[in-house]
Amino acid sequence: MNSFGKALRVTTFGESHGAGIGCVIDGLPANLKVDYAKIKEWLDRRKPGQNKYSTSRKEKEEFEILSGVFEGFTTGTPLAIYIANSDHKSSDYGSIKDLFRPGHADATYFYKYGIRDYRGGGRSSARESVARVAAAGVASLMLEELNIVVKSGVSSVGNVDGKKYDFNHAKTSEIFSLDKSAEGAQKDKILEAKNSHDSVGGTVVISILNAPKGLGEPLYDKLDSRLAEVMMGINGAKGVEIGLGVNSSKVLGSKNNDLMDKSGFITNNAGGILGGISSGAEILVKVHFKPTPSIFHEQKTLDKDGNEVVCKLKGRHDPCIAIRGSVVAEAMAVLTIADMLLLNLGSKVEHLKKIYS
Amino acid sequence: MNSFGKALRVTTFGESHGAGIGCVIDGLPANLKVDYAKIKEWLDRRKPGQNKYSTSRKEKEEFEILSGVFEGFTTGTPLAIYIANSDHKSSDYGSIKDLFRPGHADATYFYKYGIRDYRGGGRSSARESVARVAAAGVASLMLEELNIVVKSGVSSVGNVDGKKYDFNHAKTSEIFSLDKSAEGAQKDKILEAKNSHDSVGGTVVISILNAPKGLGEPLYDKLDSRLAEVMMGINGAKGVEIGLGVNSSKVLGSKNNDLMDKSGFITNNAGGILGGISSGAEILVKVHFKPTPSIFHEQKTLDKDGNEVVCKLKGRHDPCIAIRGSVVAEAMAVLTIADMLLLNLGSKVEHLKKIYS
Amino acid sequence: MNSFGKALRVTTFGESHGAGIGCVIDGLPANLKVDYAKIKEWLDRRKPGQNKYSTSRKEKEEFEILSGVFEGFTTGTPLAIYIANSDHKSSDYGSIKDLFRPGHADATYFYKYGIRDYRGGGRSSARESVARVAAAGVASLMLEELNIVVKSGVSSVGNVDGKKYDFNHAKTSEIFSLDKSAEGAQKDKILEAKNSHDSVGGTVVISILNAPKGLGEPLYDKLDSRLAEVMMGINGAKGVEIGLGVNSSKVLGSKNNDLMDKSGFITNNAGGILGGISSGAEILVKVHFKPTPSIFHEQKTLDKDGNEVVCKLKGRHDPCIAIRGSVVAEAMAVLTIADMLLLNLGSKVEHLKKIYS
Amino acid sequence: MNSFGKALRVTTFGESHGAGIGCVIDGLPANLKVDYAKIKEWLDRRKPGQNKYSTSRKEKEEFEILSGVFEGFTTGTPLAIYIANSDHKSSDYGSIKDLFRPGHADATYFYKYGIRDYRGGGRSSARESVARVAAAGVASLMLEELNIVVKSGVSSVGNVDGKKYDFNHAKTSEIFSLDKSAEGAQKDKILEAKNSHDSVGGTVVISILNAPKGLGEPLYDKLDSRLAEVMMGINGAKGVEIGLGVNSSKVLGSKNNDLMDKSGFITNNAGGILGGISSGAEILVKVHFKPTPSIFHEQKTLDKDGNEVVCKLKGRHDPCIAIRGSVVAEAMAVLTIADMLLLNLGSKVEHLKKIYS
């Protein structure tokens, strides 16, 4: 339902045009120093309205920690975060309240619940992801203690593919592009779509370094399986790959197998995961996002009563959700690794002896 | 860990070369008529050793229902199924007991647990999937009561892509090929790999028809998210797509959005899921499998003590795991839909009134 | 951890002297009309500072619904409630920050987490129960739709036992006493304890009427098992009984068995539950509360460094936690029944057919 | 449903007169040496038919480990145990197949599921507890590694109370009596009930020594809350107490609070748990069992069609279920502590650093 993770469990709440968005993080170890600036940094990276490549909705993204911290440290009790909504314009949505916007969850929420909050998509809005990012801001403090590094960037926009994964460049790029040489064409692609009142898809890459060997709980909480779950659960995601991914289905075993020598794995087609367990190699995940469904063309659709109508949208929307989606995907990776770190603590009886004696 | 599903919960146990493989299915509604022949049919479709395109290991796959059925009907209590292993040759594995086979889970299980059952991969063997298929055989009886149809097939082998999805043809094809005109070349691809002591990857497509609108529990048990999880959790899966999938990242919103008219969705790029909830359109999932890691080339690897060694395998293996993987993927789809059917029962207060008055 | 319930899942957060207390209610069916006045009524019944039999801490208990409601109805999305703390005096606690108050969770939180929020007990404070009561206020709306009635009252204070269960009288009694004829002596008992700077234990009875037959998920989510869990989890609870309870261990089977005739069960020693499933008879639960651990005597204890010290408390405390505990116990019963109503929807295949066709 | 525990998760299956009873234990740490003799010892203690104080049904209780063990050690994969039923006489039950035995779960299973396996109570039979005891036999190996000791015994039979808790005596007593001086009268009580075709209730005490401080996950997986849950879930349990229990509700705070000095807690009214977390003191739990519902008197009841009928039972039954119930209660305590040991591993960030560096 609205929680994910097993040992580190995040529950989120809130709608796009409600009072605010929040989360409760449960299972955090005690004695983590809470660095407010770092959490803010996470929220700022995801923040809308920062340049012409994203929506013009401006949110302050000021967060409040409501519980779980005492004198600057986590206490082991649930840490709740709340972010008030500050720039929602519900008036934009009056005209669509009775119809189903193409590509959106309007129809399916109505089918499922018999009621929907039409203002900005309600609960199905990408706005909810602010809670995930805030939670990741907290969980990343735990990863830092163990020197685990998670990075993200955009590898392609529409059909403009970058050729390399330069995560340092992505940090400074307005569109988080992983390849400086492709960035210009990628930006053009976005503006072109925006200017023709359209939108465009894109692809995100996540890299995880220094994760301990042994993370992942086979057979049904495998690390790759859980990464696929959380990534496909991000709004607009339609494909997930681990390591060589789709291309591994096109090759021979003699090409795909990663051999080993003293230095470790010689290649990394597996993307750092074998049998659902981390191998010590870099963990690589790719997430493919569809184009933003909100476009400003006239589109044929139905209303709640089943009548054919034409949908003509107003509102402010990202022309390419993959851009800010990369921060959300990074957040989900952080939260998944944090959960797996906790779940793996009981893998061997030696661990229990270390802790309890 | 070793259970999946929330309302319909399947727990599996057993290793490749242990006594047998089994599962416990919990949460099955009472009064389902248990059709043993249909369960056998599921097991037979997955059964190894049926033709030259799969491993020559022969398993009878005779199953026993240990509990949960009374006078031919489910009772609402856990239904346990057990399948004894009948054709395991542990002797094939003596030579690899101290080394890590490339592409296998040997290294990672050892890292995680400090101990591993090396005989045929132990728990990490694809043999475990027999339990999933048996469970799906039971759960499919529930889907039949509601006229929901799940089908599967192989769309590509290596770089040989089929052009169409003919699920009827797949049923009769030795390699479950979805396209008669590509089948010959796909078979050749498999034999070519096999004859050169190699293996090859492949891609599977799952189709779900007649699923009620409204299945999927947002935001963290979305239908697509759960499908991605269970598919990526199948041995050898490295990529999962929903609907247009990876290609949706390459196009414009005006091309990707599915418009509606009186007859429903005009296109189905979404693959039957919007906002994580089923829309009533056909649900389409694609799963990409890597080539079987067990090949008979000499490969560089490490042993448990970190020494460089050469791995030279014996044993019997599928040259293309995607073939039998398609039945497993179909099974996971059946179990996921069954779970979602149960989870959705509480979506509206009207449902409670219908049941309790 | 900090969530309970399986289909209706409540997650709470907040500490006694933090910003506030809140909860997220997940799994609520859509289309429940949200009656704010009724929720307020629940909070008011539990509210401290209403008379001389409870603590003098005064909390407004003004609640805010942050999400999950649209135009007055639930939407199926998580409903978050927040109650700001308004009358906390952390200054009362400075003197005890390094010592373990006898009977409190101070020592154990410190042992477990290596850190504790000493202000008013932090997370371990009974103040957290305001979140449970708010959640029950919402869930009770669902029970009302099905005419299920949950009632509570105090059956004994210290060794002053009431003789009958008059739930109507309890509603009007300042100490929720179930027996008008015992109420005076019970009040005297409380004041006597209070005036001698001491506290006193007490016992609470919960009655549930009109619960449908068939609630409870054997074998490990039995209705009685889950009621025992949630009741024993209330601060200060040390004993739970179902039906005849402890006394059933003292009698013969021929006296304990409830026979049946056309009108139903002739007696109800089972307390409405057989084999963990509701039988249709009145469900009866008894919860025994220890005396408030905060008393104003000098008490020997240890400080964090293991030194022997004398504990001398300040602050404001209920002299008998069973009184307000009865509202909390009623709340937990409401939430448990609501959860069980949802879990039971999948018990028979007939239910699925009713909903999906 | 049919699983319990969160980090150590046990799933059971099987009915009284089906093929057998089994369990799957998931989450066991790897590298535990599996001592088959100790598991057998657990089963033998619970075994029926050993003397005149229990049922004459004779079960060999031969168990088979189907998975999860390799060369004598656990591997971290699920450990499945199966115990075939060997001495069931379904013929005893033909006469009651359409009626509801008083005090049994017959009526409620039928209400819930619309179908019931009437042979020996089917799933609701106490026979299922053999799976719990087998699982505890395995989990106890983990407790032994940490020197944690769990003991059980019978403190009262009917109204014959023992005065002391001598767990060593209980081990050698045919009725597991905790008090040698009361044992004779307790035995007489049982035989008296048996000879008059009746049954009698009883009370069990569980003691847990050397559990580490800090076990229990507040607020909704408190140690006492979880103990109450699992104990009340045992067939026939109607009351659970922790420490002073019911009597704590009758006293003043100044009597109930456990003061501390250098040597630790001076008294132990809390029963070793404060705020739901273990304090290091002995953990004490009391479980009250009703008399066996199967008695051989004529009793008024209803049949499935609602007709008034007279129930006249055959079959073999324990005259006092508390006796063998004490082994089951001990088993549930072992499993709960094992689960809590694993859950607590993530309580402090220091623990993670110890394991991952």
mmCIF file of C-alpha atoms in Angstrom, chain C residues 35-272:
data_model
loop_
_atom_site.group_PDB
_atom_site.id
_atom_site.type_symbol
_atom_site.label_atom_id
_atom_site.label_comp_id
_atom_site.label_asym_id
_atom_site.label_seq_id
_atom_site.Cartn_x
_atom_site.Cartn_y
_atom_site.Cartn_z
ATOM 1 C CA ASP C 35 -17.291 12.937 10.460
ATOM 2 C CA TYR C 36 -14.923 15.383 12.139
ATOM 3 C CA ALA C 37 -17.140 15.803 15.173
ATOM 4 C CA LYS C 38 -17.011 12.108 15.926
ATOM 5 C CA ILE C 39 -13.250 12.042 15.731
ATOM 6 C CA LYS C 40 -13.133 15.005 18.099
ATOM 7 C CA GLU C 41 -15.467 13.160 20.454
ATOM 8 C CA TRP C 42 -13.006 10.267 20.626
ATOM 9 C CA LEU C 43 -10.131 12.631 21.376
ATOM 10 C CA ASP C 44 -12.174 14.424 24.016
ATOM 11 C CA ARG C 45 -12.990 11.216 25.833
ATOM 12 C CA ARG C 46 -9.284 10.442 26.145
ATOM 13 C CA LYS C 47 -8.250 14.050 26.831
ATOM 14 C CA PRO C 48 -6.244 14.695 29.979
ATOM 15 C CA GLY C 49 -7.032 17.360 32.512
ATOM 16 C CA GLN C 50 -10.777 16.960 32.597
ATOM 17 C CA ASN C 51 -11.232 16.174 36.242
ATOM 18 C CA LYS C 52 -9.365 15.427 39.434
ATOM 19 C CA TYR C 53 -9.045 11.732 38.592
ATOM 20 C CA SER C 54 -6.627 12.334 35.745
ATOM 21 C CA THR C 55 -3.424 14.265 35.108
ATOM 22 C CA SER C 56 -3.608 18.052 35.140
ATOM 23 C CA ARG C 57 -1.707 18.311 31.860
ATOM 24 C CA LYS C 58 -4.089 20.129 29.544
ATOM 25 C CA GLU C 59 -3.941 19.382 25.841
ATOM 26 C CA LYS C 60 -6.339 20.943 23.370
ATOM 27 C CA GLU C 61 -6.103 17.834 21.235
ATOM 28 C CA GLU C 62 -6.911 19.796 18.132
ATOM 29 C CA PHE C 63 -6.354 17.543 15.183
ATOM 30 C CA GLU C 64 -5.671 18.273 11.556
ATOM 31 C CA ILE C 65 -6.307 15.822 8.712
ATOM 32 C CA LEU C 66 -3.372 16.270 6.337
ATOM 33 C CA SER C 67 -4.370 13.935 3.528
ATOM 34 C CA GLY C 68 -6.695 11.232 2.288
ATOM 35 C CA VAL C 69 -9.984 13.130 2.354
ATOM 36 C CA PHE C 70 -11.569 14.895 -0.611
ATOM 37 C CA GLU C 71 -14.805 16.820 -0.371
ATOM 38 C CA GLY C 72 -15.607 15.096 2.917
ATOM 39 C CA PHE C 73 -15.021 11.506 1.836
ATOM 40 C CA THR C 74 -12.090 9.118 2.065
ATOM 41 C CA THR C 75 -10.383 8.537 -1.270
ATOM 42 C CA GLY C 76 -8.614 5.251 -0.587
ATOM 43 C CA THR C 77 -5.303 7.087 -0.126
ATOM 44 C CA PRO C 78 -3.526 7.340 3.225
ATOM 45 C CA LEU C 79 -5.263 9.521 5.768
ATOM 46 C CA ALA C 80 -2.745 11.363 7.954
ATOM 47 C CA ILE C 81 -3.722 13.063 11.204
ATOM 48 C CA TYR C 82 -1.561 15.426 13.189
ATOM 49 C CA ILE C 83 -2.059 16.714 16.732
ATOM 50 C CA ALA C 84 0.360 19.371 17.908
ATOM 51 C CA ASN C 85 1.567 19.145 21.489
ATOM 52 C CA SER C 86 0.442 22.262 23.319
ATOM 53 C CA ASP C 87 1.065 21.867 27.024
ATOM 54 C CA HIS C 88 4.359 20.137 27.577
ATOM 55 C CA LYS C 89 6.705 21.274 30.316
ATOM 56 C CA SER C 90 10.088 19.804 29.540
ATOM 57 C CA SER C 91 11.533 21.652 32.483
ATOM 58 C CA ASP C 92 9.907 19.099 34.763
ATOM 59 C CA TYR C 93 12.299 16.511 33.447
ATOM 60 C CA GLY C 94 15.735 18.066 33.705
ATOM 61 C CA SER C 95 16.387 16.409 37.019
ATOM 62 C CA ILE C 96 15.709 12.911 35.771
ATOM 63 C CA LYS C 97 17.562 13.085 32.510
ATOM 64 C CA ASP C 98 20.377 10.846 33.644
ATOM 65 C CA LEU C 99 18.481 8.385 35.794
ATOM 66 C CA PHE C 100 16.048 5.557 35.213
ATOM 67 C CA ARG C 101 12.628 6.169 36.734
ATOM 68 C CA PRO C 102 11.373 2.969 38.402
ATOM 69 C CA GLY C 103 8.621 1.220 36.489
ATOM 70 C CA HIS C 104 9.291 3.287 33.385
ATOM 71 C CA ALA C 105 10.875 2.449 30.050
ATOM 72 C CA ASP C 106 13.827 4.776 30.726
ATOM 73 C CA ALA C 107 16.326 2.013 31.385
ATOM 74 C CA THR C 108 15.236 -0.240 28.557
ATOM 75 C CA TYR C 109 15.179 2.487 25.874
ATOM 76 C CA PHE C 110 18.663 3.435 26.944
ATOM 77 C CA TYR C 111 19.828 -0.188 26.824
ATOM 78 C CA LYS C 112 18.331 -0.723 23.389
ATOM 79 C CA TYR C 113 19.178 2.503 21.613
ATOM 80 C CA GLY C 114 22.052 3.978 23.608
ATOM 81 C CA ILE C 115 20.163 7.285 23.592
ATOM 82 C CA ARG C 116 16.834 8.404 24.988
ATOM 83 C CA ASP C 117 14.584 11.415 24.866
ATOM 84 C CA TYR C 118 14.025 11.841 28.601
ATOM 85 C CA ARG C 119 11.417 14.557 28.317
ATOM 86 C CA GLY C 120 8.186 12.996 29.526
ATOM 87 C CA GLY C 121 9.273 9.552 28.472
ATOM 88 C CA GLY C 122 9.706 10.567 24.843
ATOM 89 C CA ARG C 123 8.239 7.986 22.554
ATOM 90 C CA SER C 124 7.341 5.654 25.427
ATOM 91 C CA SER C 125 4.898 8.168 26.872
ATOM 92 C CA ALA C 126 1.197 7.381 27.064
ATOM 93 C CA ARG C 127 0.756 10.608 25.156
ATOM 94 C CA GLU C 128 1.342 8.634 21.950
ATOM 95 C CA SER C 129 -2.018 6.978 22.448
ATOM 96 C CA VAL C 130 -3.724 10.115 21.182
ATOM 97 C CA ALA C 131 -2.728 8.948 17.690
ATOM 98 C CA ARG C 132 -4.349 5.567 18.212
ATOM 99 C CA VAL C 133 -7.538 7.193 19.415
ATOM 100 C CA ALA C 134 -7.646 9.551 16.445
ATOM 101 C CA ALA C 135 -7.156 6.612 14.092
ATOM 102 C CA ALA C 136 -9.959 4.748 15.847
ATOM 103 C CA GLY C 137 -12.163 7.778 15.432
ATOM 104 C CA VAL C 138 -11.766 7.369 11.683
ATOM 105 C CA ALA C 139 -12.012 3.572 11.632
ATOM 106 C CA SER C 140 -15.144 3.668 13.773
ATOM 107 C CA LEU C 141 -16.908 5.348 10.849
ATOM 108 C CA MET C 142 -16.400 2.131 8.909
ATOM 109 C CA LEU C 143 -17.770 0.029 11.769
ATOM 110 C CA GLU C 144 -20.802 2.261 11.997
ATOM 111 C CA GLU C 145 -21.627 1.592 8.357
ATOM 112 C CA LEU C 146 -21.885 -2.080 9.336
ATOM 113 C CA ASN C 147 -23.667 -1.460 12.663
ATOM 114 C CA ILE C 148 -20.833 -2.861 14.721
ATOM 115 C CA VAL C 149 -20.671 -1.397 18.218
ATOM 116 C CA VAL C 150 -17.605 -1.255 20.452
ATOM 117 C CA LYS C 151 -17.873 -0.142 24.080
ATOM 118 C CA SER C 152 -15.537 0.162 27.041
ATOM 119 C CA GLY C 153 -15.480 0.838 30.749
ATOM 120 C CA VAL C 154 -13.573 0.344 33.986
ATOM 121 C CA SER C 155 -14.546 -2.734 35.978
ATOM 122 C CA SER C 156 -12.193 -2.351 38.902
ATOM 123 C CA VAL C 157 -9.836 0.141 40.535
ATOM 124 C CA GLY C 158 -7.235 -1.466 42.764
ATOM 125 C CA ASN C 159 -9.097 -4.085 44.741
ATOM 126 C CA VAL C 160 -12.501 -2.414 44.308
ATOM 127 C CA ASP C 161 -14.367 -4.613 41.842
ATOM 128 C CA GLY C 162 -17.592 -3.639 40.222
ATOM 129 C CA LYS C 163 -20.197 -6.351 39.947
ATOM 130 C CA LYS C 164 -21.742 -5.508 36.602
ATOM 131 C CA TYR C 165 -20.916 -4.167 33.160
ATOM 132 C CA ASP C 166 -23.160 -1.165 32.543
ATOM 133 C CA PHE C 167 -21.584 0.429 29.492
ATOM 134 C CA ASN C 168 -24.182 3.164 29.441
ATOM 135 C CA HIS C 169 -23.251 4.208 32.925
ATOM 136 C CA ALA C 170 -19.562 4.152 32.002
ATOM 137 C CA LYS C 171 -20.214 6.799 29.355
ATOM 138 C CA THR C 172 -21.356 9.310 31.918
ATOM 139 C CA SER C 173 -18.967 8.372 34.702
ATOM 140 C CA GLU C 174 -15.910 10.581 35.291
ATOM 141 C CA ILE C 175 -13.877 7.426 35.762
ATOM 142 C CA PHE C 176 -15.755 5.385 33.125
ATOM 143 C CA SER C 177 -16.903 3.042 35.872
ATOM 144 C CA LEU C 178 -19.028 0.139 34.704
ATOM 145 C CA ASP C 179 -20.866 -0.187 37.986
ATOM 146 C CA LYS C 180 -22.620 2.754 39.574
ATOM 147 C CA SER C 181 -22.699 1.056 42.956
ATOM 148 C CA ALA C 182 -18.912 0.618 43.004
ATOM 149 C CA GLU C 183 -18.072 3.956 41.459
ATOM 150 C CA GLY C 184 -17.875 5.904 44.702
ATOM 151 C CA ALA C 185 -15.435 3.496 46.319
ATOM 152 C CA GLN C 186 -13.408 3.371 43.118
ATOM 153 C CA LYS C 187 -13.143 7.164 43.047
ATOM 154 C CA ASP C 188 -12.107 7.179 46.687
ATOM 155 C CA LYS C 189 -9.410 4.641 45.873
ATOM 156 C CA ILE C 190 -7.988 6.912 43.190
ATOM 157 C CA LEU C 191 -8.014 10.031 45.342
ATOM 158 C CA GLU C 192 -6.525 8.162 48.257
ATOM 159 C CA ALA C 193 -3.628 7.023 46.068
ATOM 160 C CA LYS C 194 -3.249 10.500 44.612
ATOM 161 C CA ASN C 195 -3.246 12.179 47.982
ATOM 162 C CA SER C 196 -0.584 9.839 49.282
ATOM 163 C CA HIS C 197 1.530 10.674 46.202
ATOM 164 C CA ASP C 198 0.954 7.161 44.980
ATOM 165 C CA SER C 199 -0.981 5.521 42.153
ATOM 166 C CA VAL C 200 -3.257 2.536 41.701
ATOM 167 C CA GLY C 201 -3.966 -0.146 39.106
ATOM 168 C CA GLY C 202 -7.256 -0.997 37.465
ATOM 169 C CA THR C 203 -9.084 -3.193 34.987
ATOM 170 C CA VAL C 204 -10.916 -2.376 31.787
ATOM 171 C CA VAL C 205 -13.569 -4.316 29.880
ATOM 172 C CA ILE C 206 -14.234 -4.084 26.145
ATOM 173 C CA SER C 207 -17.434 -5.309 24.518
ATOM 174 C CA ILE C 208 -17.949 -5.716 20.780
ATOM 175 C CA LEU C 209 -21.461 -6.297 19.484
ATOM 176 C CA ASN C 210 -22.703 -7.224 16.003
ATOM 177 C CA ALA C 211 -19.326 -8.175 14.610
ATOM 178 C CA PRO C 212 -19.998 -10.478 11.679
ATOM 179 C CA LYS C 213 -19.377 -14.170 12.213
ATOM 180 C CA GLY C 214 -16.124 -15.287 10.650
ATOM 181 C CA LEU C 215 -13.676 -12.523 11.628
ATOM 182 C CA GLY C 216 -10.167 -13.678 12.501
ATOM 183 C CA GLU C 217 -7.501 -15.288 10.319
ATOM 184 C CA PRO C 218 -6.273 -18.552 11.759
ATOM 185 C CA LEU C 219 -3.776 -19.725 12.710
ATOM 186 C CA TYR C 220 -1.539 -16.745 13.378
ATOM 187 C CA ASP C 221 -3.862 -13.812 13.010
ATOM 188 C CA LYS C 222 -6.603 -15.206 15.151
ATOM 189 C CA LEU C 223 -8.954 -12.561 16.450
ATOM 190 C CA ASP C 224 -8.172 -13.301 20.098
ATOM 191 C CA SER C 225 -4.463 -13.449 19.423
ATOM 192 C CA ARG C 226 -4.525 -10.067 17.733
ATOM 193 C CA LEU C 227 -6.685 -8.546 20.452
ATOM 194 C CA ALA C 228 -4.233 -9.828 23.061
ATOM 195 C CA GLU C 229 -1.375 -8.320 21.104
ATOM 196 C CA VAL C 230 -2.830 -4.855 20.763
ATOM 197 C CA MET C 231 -4.146 -4.741 24.321
ATOM 198 C CA MET C 232 -0.870 -5.920 25.890
ATOM 199 C CA GLY C 233 0.849 -3.287 23.774
ATOM 200 C CA ILE C 234 -0.959 -0.449 25.550
ATOM 201 C CA ASN C 235 1.233 1.286 28.090
ATOM 202 C CA GLY C 236 0.838 -0.304 31.496
ATOM 203 C CA ALA C 237 -1.132 -3.369 30.412
ATOM 204 C CA LYS C 238 0.059 -6.530 32.194
ATOM 205 C CA GLY C 239 -2.766 -8.996 31.599
ATOM 206 C CA VAL C 240 -5.368 -9.759 28.940
ATOM 207 C CA GLU C 241 -8.318 -12.112 29.114
ATOM 208 C CA ILE C 242 -10.876 -13.244 26.563
ATOM 209 C CA GLY C 243 -14.334 -14.264 27.822
ATOM 210 C CA LEU C 244 -14.077 -16.213 31.066
ATOM 211 C CA GLY C 245 -10.324 -15.770 30.802
ATOM 212 C CA VAL C 246 -8.202 -16.738 33.785
ATOM 213 C CA ASN C 247 -11.190 -18.355 35.431
ATOM 214 C CA SER C 248 -11.650 -20.780 32.557
ATOM 215 C CA SER C 249 -8.429 -22.418 33.732
ATOM 216 C CA LYS C 250 -10.045 -23.247 37.049
ATOM 217 C CA VAL C 251 -13.179 -25.059 35.887
ATOM 218 C CA LEU C 252 -14.301 -28.279 34.211
ATOM 219 C CA GLY C 253 -15.110 -28.564 30.537
ATOM 220 C CA SER C 254 -18.715 -29.356 31.299
ATOM 221 C CA LYS C 255 -19.032 -25.954 32.931
ATOM 222 C CA ASN C 256 -16.932 -24.008 30.424
ATOM 223 C CA ASN C 257 -18.359 -25.228 27.100
ATOM 224 C CA ASP C 258 -21.011 -22.947 25.597
ATOM 225 C CA LEU C 259 -23.926 -25.032 24.384
ATOM 226 C CA MET C 260 -26.202 -23.857 21.593
ATOM 227 C CA ASP C 261 -29.856 -23.805 20.824
ATOM 228 C CA LYS C 262 -31.928 -22.134 18.136
ATOM 229 C CA SER C 263 -31.341 -18.754 19.720
ATOM 230 C CA GLY C 264 -27.576 -19.182 19.448
ATOM 231 C CA PHE C 265 -25.026 -19.668 22.224
ATOM 232 C CA ILE C 266 -26.717 -20.282 25.564
ATOM 233 C CA THR C 267 -23.711 -19.061 27.540
ATOM 234 C CA ASN C 268 -20.690 -17.051 26.384
ATOM 235 C CA ASN C 269 -17.664 -18.224 28.335
ATOM 236 C CA ALA C 270 -15.703 -18.145 25.093
ATOM 237 C CA GLY C 271 -16.178 -14.391 24.838
ATOM 238 C CA GLY C 272 -17.425 -14.578 21.274
#
